[in-house]
Coordinates of N, CA and C and ligand atoms in Angstrom, one line a residue:
M1 N -2.9 -2.8 -25.2 CA -2.2 -3.5 -24.1 C -2.7 -3.1 -22.8
S2 N -2.9 -4.0 -21.9 CA -3.4 -3.6 -20.6 C -2.4 -3.0 -19.7
A3 N -2.9 -2.1 -18.9 CA -2.0 -1.4 -18.0 C -2.7 -1.0 -16.7
I4 N -2.0 -0.7 -15.7 CA -2.5 -0.3 -14.4 C -2.4 1.2 -14.2
G5 N -3.6 1.9 -14.1 CA -3.6 3.3 -13.8 C -3.8 3.6 -12.3
A6 N -3.9 4.9 -12.0 CA -4.0 5.2 -10.6 C -5.2 4.6 -9.9
Q7 N -6.3 4.7 -10.5 CA -7.5 4.1 -9.9 C -7.4 2.6 -9.7
D8 N -6.7 2.0 -10.6 CA -6.5 0.5 -10.5 C -5.6 0.2 -9.3
L9 N -4.5 1.1 -9.2 CA -3.5 0.8 -8.2 C -4.2 1.0 -6.8
S10 N -5.1 2.0 -6.6 CA -5.7 2.1 -5.3 C -6.6 1.0 -5.1
A11 N -7.3 0.5 -6.1 CA -8.2 -0.7 -6.0 C -7.4 -1.9 -5.6
L12 N -6.2 -2.0 -6.1 CA -5.3 -3.1 -5.8 C -4.9 -3.1 -4.3
I13 N -4.5 -1.9 -3.8 CA -4.2 -1.8 -2.4 C -5.4 -2.1 -1.5
Q14 N -6.5 -1.6 -2.0 CA -7.8 -1.9 -1.2 C -8.1 -3.4 -1.2
A15 N -7.8 -4.1 -2.3 CA -8.0 -5.6 -2.3 C -7.1 -6.3 -1.4
M16 N -5.8 -5.8 -1.3 CA -4.9 -6.4 -0.4 C -5.4 -6.1 1.1
A17 N -5.8 -4.9 1.3 CA -6.3 -4.5 2.7 C -7.4 -5.4 3.1
E18 N -8.4 -5.7 2.2 CA -9.5 -6.5 2.6 C -9.1 -7.9 2.9
R19 N -8.2 -8.4 2.1 CA -7.8 -9.8 2.3 C -7.0 -10.0 3.6
V20 N -6.1 -9.1 3.9 CA -5.4 -9.3 5.2 C -6.3 -9.0 6.4
A21 N -7.3 -8.1 6.2 CA -8.3 -7.9 7.3 C -9.1 -9.2 7.5
A22 N -9.5 -9.8 6.4 CA -10.3 -11.1 6.6 C -9.5 -12.2 7.3
E23 N -8.2 -12.1 7.1 CA -7.3 -13.2 7.7 C -6.6 -12.7 9.0
R24 N -7.1 -11.6 9.5 CA -6.4 -11.0 10.7 C -6.2 -12.0 11.8
E25 N -7.2 -12.7 12.2 CA -7.1 -13.7 13.4 C -6.2 -14.8 13.0
A26 N -6.3 -15.3 11.8 CA -5.4 -16.4 11.4 C -4.0 -16.0 11.4
L27 N -3.7 -14.8 11.0 CA -2.3 -14.3 11.0 C -1.8 -14.1 12.4
N28 N -2.7 -13.6 13.3 CA -2.4 -13.5 14.7 C -2.0 -14.8 15.3
R29 N -2.8 -15.8 14.9 CA -2.5 -17.2 15.5 C -1.1 -17.7 15.0
L30 N -0.8 -17.4 13.7 CA 0.5 -17.9 13.2 C 1.6 -17.1 14.0
D31 N 1.4 -15.9 14.3 CA 2.4 -15.1 15.0 C 2.5 -15.5 16.5
A32 N 1.4 -15.9 17.0 CA 1.4 -16.4 18.4 C 2.3 -17.6 18.6
A33 N 2.3 -18.4 17.5 CA 3.2 -19.6 17.6 C 4.7 -19.3 17.5
L34 N 5.0 -18.2 16.7 CA 6.4 -17.9 16.4 C 6.9 -16.6 16.9
G35 N 6.0 -15.7 17.3 CA 6.4 -14.4 17.8 C 5.5 -13.9 18.9
D36 N 5.0 -12.7 18.8 CA 4.2 -12.1 19.9 C 2.7 -12.0 19.6
G37 N 2.2 -12.6 18.5 CA 0.8 -12.7 18.3 C 0.1 -11.5 17.7
D38 N 0.9 -10.5 17.2 CA 0.3 -9.2 16.8 C 0.2 -9.0 15.3
H39 N 0.8 -9.9 14.5 CA 1.0 -9.6 13.1 C -0.3 -9.3 12.3
G40 N -1.3 -10.1 12.6 CA -2.6 -9.9 11.8 C -3.2 -8.5 12.2
T41 N -3.2 -8.2 13.5 CA -3.7 -6.9 13.9 C -2.9 -5.7 13.3
S42 N -1.5 -5.9 13.4 CA -0.8 -4.7 12.9 C -0.8 -4.5 11.4
I43 N -0.7 -5.6 10.7 CA -0.7 -5.4 9.2 C -2.1 -5.0 8.7
S44 N -3.2 -5.5 9.3 CA -4.5 -5.1 8.8 C -4.8 -3.7 9.2
T45 N -4.4 -3.2 10.4 CA -4.6 -1.8 10.8 C -3.8 -0.9 9.9
A46 N -2.6 -1.3 9.6 CA -1.7 -0.4 8.7 C -2.3 -0.3 7.3
F47 N -2.8 -1.4 6.8 CA -3.4 -1.4 5.4 C -4.7 -0.6 5.4
A48 N -5.5 -0.7 6.5 CA -6.7 0.1 6.6 C -6.3 1.6 6.6
V49 N -5.3 2.0 7.3 CA -4.8 3.4 7.3 C -4.4 3.8 5.9
A50 N -3.6 2.9 5.2 CA -3.2 3.2 3.8 C -4.4 3.5 2.9
V51 N -5.4 2.7 3.0 CA -6.6 2.9 2.2 C -7.2 4.3 2.5
E52 N -7.3 4.6 3.7 CA -7.8 6.0 4.1 C -7.0 7.1 3.6
E53 N -5.6 6.9 3.7 CA -4.7 8.0 3.2 C -4.8 8.1 1.7
I54 N -5.0 7.0 1.0 CA -5.1 7.1 -0.4 C -6.4 7.8 -0.8
E55 N -7.4 7.5 -0.1 CA -8.7 8.2 -0.4 C -8.6 9.7 -0.2
A56 N -7.7 10.1 0.8 CA -7.6 11.5 1.1 C -6.7 12.2 0.2
L57 N -6.0 11.5 -0.7 CA -5.0 12.2 -1.6 C -5.7 13.2 -2.5
E58 N -5.1 14.4 -2.6 CA -5.7 15.3 -3.6 C -5.3 15.0 -5.0
Q59 N -4.0 14.5 -5.2 CA -3.6 14.1 -6.5 C -3.1 12.7 -6.4
P60 N -4.1 11.7 -6.6 CA -3.7 10.3 -6.4 C -3.0 9.8 -7.6
S61 N -1.7 10.2 -7.7 CA -0.9 9.6 -8.8 C -0.4 8.3 -8.4
L62 N 0.2 7.5 -9.3 CA 0.7 6.2 -8.9 C 1.7 6.3 -7.8
N63 N 2.7 7.3 -7.9 CA 3.7 7.3 -6.9 C 3.2 7.8 -5.6
A64 N 2.2 8.7 -5.6 CA 1.6 9.2 -4.3 C 0.9 8.0 -3.6
I65 N 0.2 7.1 -4.4 CA -0.5 6.0 -3.8 C 0.5 5.0 -3.2
W66 N 1.6 4.7 -3.9 CA 2.5 3.7 -3.4 C 3.3 4.3 -2.2
L67 N 3.5 5.6 -2.2 CA 4.2 6.3 -1.1 C 3.3 6.3 0.2
A68 N 2.0 6.6 -0.1 CA 1.1 6.7 1.1 C 1.0 5.3 1.7
T69 N 1.1 4.2 0.9 CA 1.0 2.9 1.5 C 2.3 2.6 2.3
A70 N 3.4 3.0 1.7 CA 4.7 2.8 2.4 C 4.7 3.5 3.8
K71 N 4.2 4.8 3.8 CA 4.2 5.5 5.1 C 3.2 4.9 6.1
A72 N 2.1 4.5 5.6 CA 1.1 3.9 6.5 C 1.7 2.6 7.2
L73 N 2.4 1.8 6.4 CA 3.0 0.6 7.0 C 4.1 0.9 7.9
M74 N 4.9 1.8 7.5 CA 6.1 2.2 8.4 C 5.6 2.8 9.7
N75 N 4.6 3.7 9.6 CA 4.2 4.4 10.8 C 3.2 3.6 11.7
R76 N 2.3 2.8 11.1 CA 1.3 2.2 11.8 C 1.6 0.8 12.3
M77 N 2.5 0.1 11.6 CA 2.8 -1.3 12.0 C 3.8 -1.3 13.2
G78 N 4.7 -0.3 13.1 CA 5.7 -0.2 14.2 C 6.7 -1.3 14.1
G79 N 7.7 -1.2 14.9 CA 8.7 -2.2 15.1 C 9.6 -2.5 13.8
A80 N 10.4 -3.5 13.9 CA 11.3 -3.8 12.8 C 10.5 -4.2 11.6
S81 N 9.4 -5.0 11.8 CA 8.7 -5.5 10.6 C 7.9 -4.4 9.9
G82 N 7.5 -3.4 10.6 CA 6.8 -2.2 10.0 C 7.8 -1.6 9.0
A83 N 9.0 -1.4 9.5 CA 10.1 -0.8 8.6 C 10.3 -1.7 7.4
I84 N 10.3 -3.0 7.6 CA 10.6 -3.9 6.5 C 9.4 -3.9 5.5
F85 N 8.2 -4.1 6.0 CA 7.0 -4.0 5.1 C 6.9 -2.7 4.4
G86 N 7.2 -1.6 5.1 CA 7.1 -0.3 4.6 C 8.2 -0.1 3.5
T87 N 9.4 -0.6 3.7 CA 10.5 -0.5 2.7 C 10.1 -1.2 1.4
F88 N 9.3 -2.3 1.5 CA 8.9 -2.9 0.2 C 8.2 -1.9 -0.7
F89 N 7.3 -1.1 -0.1 CA 6.6 -0.1 -0.9 C 7.5 1.2 -1.2
L90 N 8.2 1.6 -0.2 CA 9.0 2.8 -0.3 C 10.1 2.7 -1.5
K91 N 10.7 1.5 -1.5 CA 11.8 1.4 -2.6 C 11.2 1.3 -4.0
G92 N 9.9 1.0 -4.1 CA 9.3 1.0 -5.4 C 9.0 2.4 -5.9
V93 N 8.8 3.3 -5.0 CA 8.3 4.7 -5.4 C 9.2 5.3 -6.5
A94 N 10.5 5.2 -6.3 CA 11.5 5.8 -7.2 C 11.3 5.3 -8.6
T95 N 10.9 4.0 -8.8 CA 10.8 3.4 -10.1 C 9.6 4.0 -10.8
L96 N 8.7 4.6 -10.1 CA 7.4 5.1 -10.7 C 7.6 6.4 -11.4
R97 N 8.5 7.2 -10.8 CA 8.7 8.6 -11.2 C 7.3 9.3 -11.4
D98 N 7.1 9.9 -12.6 CA 5.7 10.5 -12.8 C 4.9 9.7 -13.8
A99 N 5.1 8.4 -13.9 CA 4.3 7.6 -14.8 C 2.8 7.7 -14.4
D100 N 1.9 7.6 -15.4 CA 0.5 7.5 -15.0 C -0.1 6.2 -15.4
R101 N 0.7 5.4 -16.0 CA 0.2 4.0 -16.3 C 1.4 3.0 -16.1
L102 N 1.1 1.9 -15.6 CA 2.1 0.8 -15.5 C 1.8 -0.3 -16.4
H103 N 2.8 -0.6 -17.2 CA 2.7 -1.9 -18.0 C 3.3 -3.0 -17.2
K104 N 3.2 -4.2 -17.7 CA 3.6 -5.4 -16.9 C 5.1 -5.3 -16.5
D105 N 6.0 -4.8 -17.4 CA 7.4 -4.8 -17.0 C 7.7 -3.7 -15.9
A106 N 7.0 -2.6 -16.0 CA 7.1 -1.6 -15.0 C 6.6 -2.0 -13.6
M107 N 5.5 -2.8 -13.7 CA 5.0 -3.4 -12.4 C 6.0 -4.3 -11.8
G108 N 6.6 -5.1 -12.7 CA 7.7 -6.1 -12.3 C 8.9 -5.4 -11.7
A109 N 9.3 -4.2 -12.3 CA 10.4 -3.5 -11.8 C 10.1 -2.9 -10.4
L110 N 8.8 -2.4 -10.3 CA 8.4 -1.9 -9.0 C 8.5 -3.0 -7.9
L111 N 8.0 -4.2 -8.2 CA 8.0 -5.2 -7.2 C 9.5 -5.7 -6.9
A112 N 10.3 -5.7 -7.9 CA 11.7 -6.1 -7.8 C 12.5 -5.1 -6.9
A113 N 12.2 -3.9 -7.1 CA 12.9 -2.8 -6.3 C 12.5 -3.0 -4.8
G114 N 11.2 -3.3 -4.6 CA 10.7 -3.5 -3.2 C 11.4 -4.7 -2.6
L115 N 11.6 -5.8 -3.3 CA 12.3 -7.0 -2.8 C 13.7 -6.7 -2.4
E116 N 14.4 -5.9 -3.3 CA 15.8 -5.6 -3.0 C 15.9 -4.8 -1.7
G117 N 14.9 -3.8 -1.6 CA 14.9 -3.0 -0.4 C 14.7 -3.8 0.9
V118 N 13.8 -4.8 0.8 CA 13.5 -5.7 1.9 C 14.7 -6.5 2.3
K119 N 15.4 -7.0 1.3 CA 16.6 -7.8 1.6 C 17.7 -7.0 2.2
A120 N 17.9 -5.7 1.7 CA 18.9 -4.9 2.2 C 18.6 -4.5 3.7
R121 N 17.3 -4.2 3.9 CA 16.9 -3.7 5.2 C 16.9 -4.8 6.3
G122 N 16.4 -5.9 5.9 CA 16.2 -7.0 6.9 C 17.2 -8.0 7.0
K123 N 18.1 -8.0 5.9 CA 19.2 -9.0 5.9 C 18.8 -10.4 5.8
A124 N 17.5 -10.7 5.4 CA 17.1 -12.1 5.3 C 17.2 -12.5 3.9
G125 N 17.5 -13.8 3.7 CA 17.5 -14.4 2.4 C 16.5 -15.5 2.3
V126 N 16.4 -16.1 1.2 CA 15.4 -17.3 1.1 C 15.9 -18.4 2.0
G127 N 15.0 -19.0 2.8 CA 15.4 -20.0 3.7 C 15.5 -19.6 5.1
D128 N 15.4 -18.3 5.4 CA 15.6 -17.8 6.7 C 14.2 -17.7 7.5
K129 N 13.1 -18.2 6.9 CA 11.8 -18.2 7.5 C 11.3 -16.8 7.7
T130 N 11.2 -16.0 6.7 CA 10.6 -14.6 6.8 C 9.8 -14.4 5.5
M131 N 9.2 -13.2 5.4 CA 8.4 -12.8 4.2 C 9.2 -13.0 2.9
V132 N 10.5 -12.9 3.0 CA 11.4 -13.1 1.8 C 11.1 -14.4 1.1
D133 N 10.8 -15.4 1.9 CA 10.6 -16.8 1.3 C 9.3 -16.8 0.4
A134 N 8.4 -15.9 0.6 CA 7.3 -15.8 -0.3 C 7.5 -14.7 -1.4
L135 N 8.1 -13.6 -0.9 CA 8.3 -12.5 -1.8 C 9.3 -12.7 -3.0
A136 N 10.4 -13.4 -2.6 CA 11.4 -13.6 -3.7 C 10.9 -14.4 -4.8
P137 N 10.3 -15.6 -4.5 CA 9.8 -16.4 -5.6 C 8.6 -15.7 -6.4
A138 N 7.8 -14.9 -5.6 CA 6.7 -14.2 -6.3 C 7.2 -13.2 -7.3
V139 N 8.2 -12.4 -6.9 CA 8.8 -11.4 -7.8 C 9.4 -12.1 -9.0
A140 N 10.1 -13.2 -8.7 CA 10.8 -13.9 -9.9 C 9.7 -14.4 -10.8
A141 N 8.7 -15.0 -10.3 CA 7.6 -15.5 -11.2 C 6.9 -14.4 -12.0
F142 N 6.7 -13.3 -11.3 CA 6.0 -12.2 -12.0 C 6.9 -11.7 -13.1
G143 N 8.2 -11.6 -12.9 CA 9.1 -11.1 -13.9 C 9.3 -12.0 -15.1
A144 N 9.1 -13.3 -14.8 CA 9.4 -14.3 -15.9 C 8.2 -14.5 -16.8
A145 N 7.0 -14.0 -16.4 CA 5.8 -14.1 -17.2 C 5.8 -13.0 -18.2
D146 N 5.0 -13.2 -19.3 CA 5.1 -12.2 -20.4 C 3.9 -11.2 -20.4
E147 N 2.9 -11.5 -19.6 CA 1.8 -10.5 -19.5 C 1.2 -10.5 -18.1
F148 N 0.3 -9.5 -17.8 CA -0.2 -9.3 -16.5 C -0.9 -10.6 -15.9
A149 N -1.8 -11.1 -16.7 CA -2.7 -12.2 -16.1 C -1.9 -13.4 -15.7
S150 N -0.9 -13.8 -16.5 CA -0.1 -14.9 -16.2 C 0.9 -14.6 -15.1
A151 N 1.3 -13.3 -15.1 CA 2.3 -12.8 -14.1 C 1.6 -12.9 -12.7
W152 N 0.4 -12.3 -12.6 CA -0.2 -12.3 -11.2 C -0.5 -13.8 -10.8
R153 N -1.0 -14.6 -11.8 CA -1.3 -16.0 -11.4 C -0.1 -16.7 -10.9
A154 N 1.0 -16.6 -11.6 CA 2.3 -17.3 -11.3 C 2.8 -16.7 -10.0
A155 N 2.8 -15.4 -9.8 CA 3.3 -14.8 -8.6 C 2.5 -15.3 -7.3
A156 N 1.2 -15.3 -7.5 CA 0.4 -15.8 -6.3 C 0.7 -17.2 -6.0
A157 N 0.8 -18.1 -7.0 CA 1.1 -19.5 -6.7 C 2.5 -19.6 -6.1
A158 N 3.5 -18.9 -6.6 CA 4.8 -18.9 -6.1 C 4.9 -18.4 -4.6
A159 N 4.1 -17.4 -4.3 CA 4.1 -16.8 -3.0 C 3.5 -17.8 -2.0
R160 N 2.5 -18.5 -2.4 CA 1.8 -19.5 -1.5 C 2.8 -20.6 -1.3
T161 N 3.4 -21.1 -2.3 CA 4.3 -22.2 -2.1 C 5.5 -21.8 -1.2
G162 N 6.0 -20.6 -1.5 CA 7.1 -20.1 -0.6 C 6.7 -19.9 0.8
A163 N 5.5 -19.4 1.0 CA 5.0 -19.3 2.4 C 4.9 -20.6 3.1
E164 N 4.4 -21.6 2.3 CA 4.2 -23.0 2.9 C 5.6 -23.6 3.2
S165 N 6.6 -23.2 2.4 CA 7.9 -23.8 2.6 C 8.5 -23.3 4.0
T166 N 8.0 -22.2 4.5 CA 8.6 -21.8 5.8 C 8.3 -22.7 6.9
R167 N 7.3 -23.6 6.8 CA 6.9 -24.5 7.8 C 8.0 -25.4 8.3
D168 N 8.8 -25.8 7.3 CA 9.9 -26.8 7.6 C 11.2 -26.1 8.0
Q169 N 11.2 -24.8 8.1 CA 12.4 -24.0 8.4 C 12.6 -23.6 9.8
V170 N 13.9 -23.5 10.2 CA 14.3 -22.8 11.4 C 14.5 -21.4 11.1
A171 N 14.1 -20.4 11.9 CA 14.2 -19.0 11.6 C 15.6 -18.4 11.9
R172 N 16.1 -17.6 10.9 CA 17.4 -17.0 11.1 C 17.2 -15.5 11.3
Q173 N 16.0 -15.0 11.2 CA 15.7 -13.5 11.4 C 14.4 -13.4 12.2
G174 N 14.2 -12.2 12.7 CA 12.9 -12.0 13.4 C 12.8 -12.7 14.7
R175 N 11.7 -12.5 15.4 CA 11.5 -13.0 16.8 C 11.6 -14.5 16.8
A176 N 11.2 -15.2 15.7 CA 11.1 -16.7 15.7 C 12.5 -17.3 15.8
K177 N 13.6 -16.5 15.6 CA 14.9 -17.0 15.6 C 15.3 -17.5 17.0
F178 N 14.6 -17.0 18.0 CA 14.9 -17.4 19.4 C 14.3 -18.7 19.7
L179 N 13.4 -19.3 18.8 CA 12.8 -20.5 19.1 C 13.6 -21.7 18.7
G180 N 14.6 -21.5 17.8 CA 15.4 -22.6 17.3 C 14.6 -23.6 16.6
E181 N 14.8 -24.9 17.0 CA 14.1 -26.0 16.3 C 12.6 -26.0 16.6
R182 N 12.2 -25.3 17.7 CA 10.8 -25.3 18.0 C 10.0 -24.5 16.9
A183 N 10.7 -23.8 16.1 CA 9.9 -23.1 15.0 C 9.5 -24.0 13.9
I184 N 10.1 -25.2 13.8 CA 9.7 -26.1 12.8 C 8.3 -26.6 13.0
G185 N 7.6 -26.6 11.8 CA 6.2 -27.0 11.9 C 5.2 -25.8 11.9
Q186 N 5.7 -24.6 12.0 CA 4.9 -23.4 12.0 C 5.2 -22.5 10.8
Q187 N 4.1 -22.1 10.2 CA 4.3 -21.2 9.0 C 4.5 -19.8 9.4
D188 N 5.4 -19.1 8.7 CA 5.7 -17.7 9.0 C 4.6 -16.8 8.7
P189 N 4.2 -15.9 9.6 CA 3.1 -15.0 9.4 C 3.4 -14.0 8.3
G190 N 4.6 -13.4 8.3 CA 4.9 -12.4 7.3 C 4.9 -13.0 5.9
A191 N 5.4 -14.2 5.7 CA 5.4 -14.8 4.4 C 3.9 -15.1 4.0
T192 N 3.1 -15.5 5.0 CA 1.7 -15.7 4.7 C 1.0 -14.4 4.2
T193 N 1.3 -13.3 4.8 CA 0.8 -12.0 4.4 C 1.1 -11.7 3.0
I194 N 2.4 -12.0 2.6 CA 2.8 -11.8 1.2 C 2.0 -12.6 0.3
A195 N 1.8 -13.9 0.6 CA 0.9 -14.7 -0.2 C -0.5 -14.2 -0.4
L196 N -1.0 -13.7 0.7 CA -2.4 -13.1 0.7 C -2.4 -11.8 -0.2
M197 N -1.3 -11.0 -0.2 CA -1.3 -9.8 -1.0 C -1.2 -10.2 -2.5
F198 N -0.5 -11.2 -2.8 CA -0.4 -11.6 -4.2 C -1.6 -12.3 -4.7
E199 N -2.2 -13.1 -3.8 CA -3.5 -13.7 -4.2 C -4.6 -12.7 -4.4
A200 N -4.6 -11.7 -3.5 CA -5.6 -10.6 -3.7 C -5.4 -9.9 -5.0
S201 N -4.2 -9.7 -5.4 CA -3.9 -9.0 -6.6 C -4.3 -9.8 -7.8
H202 N -4.0 -11.1 -7.7 CA -4.4 -12.0 -8.8 C -5.9 -12.0 -9.0
L203 N -6.6 -12.2 -7.9 CA -8.1 -12.2 -8.0 C -8.6 -10.9 -8.5
W204 N -8.1 -9.8 -8.0 CA -8.5 -8.5 -8.4 C -8.3 -8.3 -9.9
W205 N -7.2 -8.8 -10.4 CA -6.9 -8.7 -11.9 C -7.9 -9.5 -12.7
K206 N -8.2 -10.7 -12.2 CA -9.1 -11.6 -12.9 C -10.5 -11.0 -13.0
E207 N -10.9 -10.4 -11.9 CA -12.3 -9.9 -11.8 C -12.5 -8.5 -12.5
N208 N -11.4 -7.8 -12.6 CA -11.6 -6.4 -13.0 C -10.9 -6.1 -14.3
K209 N -9.9 -6.8 -14.7 CA -9.1 -6.4 -15.9 C -9.0 -7.4 -17.0
Q210 N -9.5 -8.6 -16.7 CA -9.4 -9.6 -17.8 C -10.6 -9.7 -18.7
Ligands
ADP1 P1 7.0 -8.1 15.1 O1 8.0 -9.3 14.9 O2 7.8 -6.8 15.3 O3 6.0 -8.4 16.1 P2 5.1 -8.7 13.0 O4 4.6 -9.7 13.9 O5 4.2 -7.7 12.5 O6 6.3 -8.0 13.7 O7 5.8 -9.4 11.7 C1 6.6 -10.5 11.8 C2 7.1 -10.9 10.4 O8 8.1 -10.0 10.0 C3 7.7 -12.3 10.4 O9 6.7 -13.3 10.2 C4 8.6 -12.1 9.2 O10 8.0 -12.6 8.0 C5 8.9 -10.7 9.1 N1 10.3 -10.4 9.4 C6 10.8 -10.3 10.7 N2 12.2 -10.0 10.6 C7 12.5 -9.9 9.3 C8 13.7 -9.7 8.5 N3 14.8 -9.4 9.1 N4 13.6 -9.6 7.2 C9 12.4 -9.9 6.5 N5 11.2 -10.1 7.2 C10 11.3 -10.1 8.5
MG2 MG1 4.6 -10.0 15.9

């Protein structure tokens, strides 16, 4: 049965980091329409720091890797959204304990714990035009699949559909909430980042584990 080990998990974070870095300017443009225009720069800088911190770990266990990512996002993104993106990783750490391999259900539990943390911290639900619109359906799709390959594929597709659904929404959280109806027609940058993270994971799985 396939599983994710520590080397795989660092490669997965690296794949996410590369994908958000490639989309940095596009994410900044989305945030310029709805917020202050910094999302691509802050998320890609924070992910680059996460990759460096992971490389510097003396004992790169699964939980050390996930924790290093949480800390990098919390400390390097700054602001409310840094805390929210960081919380996604931080809340998963406890589910890992001292495991050295993750099977599909454990990965699903890790993602689900992260989603719960994000909802508790940011108080956004589906339909509020935030990253939750991509994350909630992605985590549900991952959980409903019965093995890794189909789980990543379904989660990536659900995250993309969820991110696109934010275009028609008025924001009830985050800076975009001050725009009212003027937010309609613009896709949420944080939800787009979540779609990129799951698409990167899906591609990485296909290229390296299948
Ligand atoms: P900031 O708004 O501090 O400049 P970013 O631009 O990096 O932060 O990130 C903005 C993204 O954060 C939004 O697109 C949205 O997806 C996400 N976000 C904002 N507020 C919340 C919240 N309360 N819950 C969940 N996600 C949120
Ligand atoms: Mg911003």
